[in-house]
């Protein structure tokens, strides 16, 4: 059975992957965001929230690495942590590029609409292109979110496993405590038996000495009365 520490590491790694997929899906949404600026702002707010959660879980993974008993386990987790950190930095770069491209596209669309009243052929073409990109991005986003949901289910299963491990651990601890109590009782009983055995031997010796003294006294009295001149 895996230890609770191993399960915690797996849960943390799964959550990191889940946040990574969710960030990638949001970046795709930003790339094809047709506007307005408020829609882009809302998407960026969601991305920031996911990045904050991702950063915290990467820090948790690093802390777990430092708590490992063996150098091999520590280095393995640190390697995974560094890989996820590099992936996070890559996502941040992609996020900035997507924001820049989206802002330029929104600005250009707004200028064209102001200049041509929103009904020029180039504007209509861009709208068609945007709609195509949105449909493609929606498919990609749905796939990423589907993977994210599966990762969430795996995290939930791992959390259930931790609960089972915790219950088993408590049961083992209670059993060990009972064994310790029984061992203490047996040890005390053994000490009492040895004490009573020594007491019994002492009592027998005292009885023997008392009988010897009694018979010696009787013999002395008989000797004095029956053989007074000896």
Coordinates of N, CA and C in Angstrom, one line a residue, residues 86-163:
X86 N 9.0 25.4 -15.5 CA 9.3 25.8 -16.9 C 8.0 25.9 -17.7
X87 N 7.1 24.9 -17.6 CA 5.9 24.9 -18.3 C 5.0 26.1 -18.0
X88 N 5.1 26.5 -16.7 CA 4.3 27.7 -16.2 C 4.9 28.9 -16.9
X89 N 6.2 29.0 -16.9 CA 6.8 30.2 -17.5 C 6.5 30.3 -19.0
X90 N 6.5 29.1 -19.7 CA 6.1 29.1 -21.1 C 4.6 29.5 -21.3
X91 N 3.8 29.1 -20.4 CA 2.4 29.5 -20.5 C 2.2 31.1 -20.3
X92 N 3.1 31.6 -19.4 CA 3.0 33.0 -19.1 C 3.4 33.8 -20.4
X93 N 4.5 33.3 -21.1 CA 4.9 33.9 -22.3 C 3.8 33.8 -23.4
X94 N 3.2 32.7 -23.5 CA 2.1 32.5 -24.5 C 0.9 33.4 -24.1
X95 N 0.7 33.6 -22.8 CA -0.4 34.5 -22.4 C -0.2 35.9 -22.8
X96 N 1.1 36.4 -22.6 CA 1.4 37.8 -23.0 C 1.2 38.0 -24.5
X97 N 1.7 37.0 -25.2 CA 1.6 37.1 -26.7 C 0.2 37.1 -27.2
X98 N -0.6 36.2 -26.5 CA -2.1 36.2 -26.9 C -2.8 37.5 -26.5
X99 N -2.4 38.1 -25.4 CA -3.0 39.3 -25.0 C -2.7 40.4 -26.0
X100 N -1.4 40.5 -26.4 CA -1.0 41.5 -27.3 C -1.7 41.4 -28.7
X101 N -1.7 40.1 -29.2 CA -2.4 39.9 -30.5 C -3.9 40.2 -30.4
X102 N -4.5 39.9 -29.3 CA -6.0 40.1 -29.1 C -6.2 41.6 -29.0
X103 N -5.4 42.3 -28.2 CA -5.6 43.8 -28.1 C -5.5 44.5 -29.4
X104 N -4.4 44.1 -30.2 CA -4.2 44.7 -31.5 C -5.4 44.4 -32.4
X105 N -6.0 43.2 -32.4 CA -7.1 42.8 -33.2 C -8.3 43.6 -32.8
X106 N -8.6 43.7 -31.5 CA -9.7 44.5 -31.0 C -9.6 45.9 -31.4
X107 N -8.4 46.5 -31.3 CA -8.2 47.9 -31.6 C -8.4 48.2 -33.1
X108 N -7.9 47.2 -33.9 CA -8.1 47.3 -35.4 C -9.6 47.2 -35.8
X109 N -10.3 46.3 -35.2 CA -11.7 46.1 -35.5 C -12.5 47.3 -35.1
X110 N -12.2 47.9 -33.9 CA -12.9 49.1 -33.5 C -12.6 50.3 -34.4
X111 N -11.4 50.4 -34.9 CA -11.0 51.5 -35.8 C -11.8 51.4 -37.1
X112 N -11.8 50.1 -37.6 CA -12.5 49.8 -38.9 C -13.9 50.1 -38.8
X113 N -14.5 49.7 -37.7 CA -16.0 50.0 -37.5 C -16.2 51.5 -37.4
X114 N -15.3 52.2 -36.8 CA -15.5 53.7 -36.7 C -15.4 54.3 -38.1
X115 N -14.4 53.8 -38.9 CA -14.2 54.4 -40.2 C -15.2 54.0 -41.3
X116 N -15.7 52.8 -41.2 CA -16.6 52.3 -42.3 C -18.0 51.9 -41.7
X117 N -18.3 52.3 -40.6 CA -19.6 52.1 -40.0 C -19.9 50.6 -39.7
X118 N -18.8 49.8 -39.6 CA -19.0 48.4 -39.1 C -19.5 47.5 -40.2
X119 N -19.5 48.0 -41.6 CA -20.1 47.1 -42.6 C -19.2 47.0 -43.8
X120 N -17.9 47.2 -43.7 CA -17.0 47.1 -44.8 C -16.7 45.6 -45.1
X121 N -16.3 45.3 -46.4 CA -16.0 43.9 -46.7 C -14.9 43.3 -45.9
X122 N -13.9 44.1 -45.6 CA -12.8 43.6 -44.7 C -13.3 43.3 -43.3
X123 N -14.2 44.1 -42.8 CA -14.8 43.9 -41.5 C -15.6 42.6 -41.5
X124 N -16.4 42.4 -42.5 CA -17.2 41.2 -42.6 C -16.3 39.9 -42.7
X125 N -15.2 40.1 -43.5 CA -14.2 39.0 -43.7 C -13.6 38.6 -42.3
X126 N -13.2 39.7 -41.6 CA -12.6 39.4 -40.3 C -13.6 38.7 -39.3
X127 N -14.8 39.1 -39.4 CA -15.9 38.5 -38.6 C -16.0 37.0 -38.9
X128 N -16.0 36.7 -40.2 CA -16.1 35.3 -40.6 C -14.9 34.5 -40.1
X129 N -13.7 35.1 -40.3 CA -12.5 34.5 -39.8 C -12.5 34.3 -38.3
X130 N -13.0 35.3 -37.6 CA -13.1 35.2 -36.1 C -14.0 34.1 -35.7
X131 N -15.1 34.0 -36.4 CA -16.1 32.9 -36.1 C -15.5 31.5 -36.3
X132 N -14.7 31.4 -37.4 CA -14.1 30.1 -37.7 C -13.1 29.8 -36.6
X133 N -12.3 30.8 -36.2 CA -11.3 30.6 -35.2 C -12.0 30.3 -33.8
X134 N -13.1 30.9 -33.6 CA -13.8 30.7 -32.3 C -14.3 29.2 -32.3
X135 N -14.8 28.8 -33.4 CA -15.3 27.4 -33.5 C -14.2 26.4 -33.3
X136 N -13.0 26.7 -33.9 CA -11.9 25.8 -33.8 C -11.3 25.8 -32.3
X137 N -11.3 27.0 -31.8 CA -10.8 27.2 -30.4 C -11.7 26.5 -29.4
X138 N -13.0 26.6 -29.7 CA -14.0 26.0 -28.8 C -13.8 24.5 -28.7
X139 N -13.5 23.9 -29.9 CA -13.3 22.5 -29.9 C -12.0 22.1 -29.1
X140 N -10.9 22.9 -29.3 CA -9.7 22.7 -28.6 C -10.0 22.9 -27.1
X141 N -10.7 24.0 -26.7 CA -10.9 24.3 -25.3 C -11.8 23.1 -24.7
X142 N -12.7 22.6 -25.4 CA -13.6 21.6 -24.9 C -12.7 20.3 -24.6
X143 N -11.8 20.0 -25.5 CA -10.9 18.9 -25.3 C -10.1 19.0 -24.1
X144 N -9.5 20.3 -24.0 CA -8.7 20.5 -22.8 C -9.5 20.5 -21.5
X145 N -10.7 21.0 -21.5 CA -11.5 21.0 -20.3 C -11.9 19.6 -20.0
X146 N -12.1 18.7 -21.0 CA -12.5 17.4 -20.8 C -11.4 16.6 -20.1
X147 N -10.1 16.9 -20.5 CA -9.0 16.3 -19.8 C -8.9 16.9 -18.4
X148 N -9.2 18.2 -18.3 CA -9.1 18.7 -16.9 C -10.1 18.1 -16.0
X149 N -11.3 17.8 -16.5 CA -12.4 17.1 -15.7 C -11.9 15.7 -15.3
X150 N -11.3 15.0 -16.2 CA -10.8 13.7 -15.9 C -9.7 13.8 -14.8
X151 N -8.8 14.8 -14.9 CA -7.8 15.0 -13.9 C -8.4 15.3 -12.5
X152 N -9.6 16.1 -12.5 CA -10.3 16.4 -11.3 C -10.8 15.1 -10.7
X153 N -11.3 14.2 -11.5 CA -11.8 13.0 -11.0 C -10.7 12.1 -10.4
X154 N -9.5 12.1 -11.0 CA -8.4 11.4 -10.5 C -8.0 12.0 -9.2
X155 N -8.0 13.3 -9.1 CA -7.6 14.0 -7.8 C -8.6 13.6 -6.7
X156 N -9.9 13.5 -7.1 CA -10.9 13.1 -6.1 C -10.7 11.7 -5.6
X157 N -10.4 10.8 -6.6 CA -10.1 9.4 -6.2 C -8.8 9.3 -5.3
X158 N -7.8 10.1 -5.6 CA -6.6 10.2 -4.8 C -6.9 10.7 -3.4
X159 N -7.8 11.7 -3.3 CA -8.2 12.2 -2.0 C -9.0 11.1 -1.2
X160 N -9.8 10.3 -1.9 CA -10.5 9.2 -1.2 C -9.5 8.2 -0.7
X161 N -8.5 8.0 -1.5 CA -7.4 7.0 -1.1 C -6.7 7.5 0.1
X162 N -6.4 8.8 0.2 CA -5.8 9.4 1.4 C -6.7 9.2 2.6
X163 N -8.0 9.4 2.4 CA -8.9 9.1 3.5 C -8.9 7.7 4.0

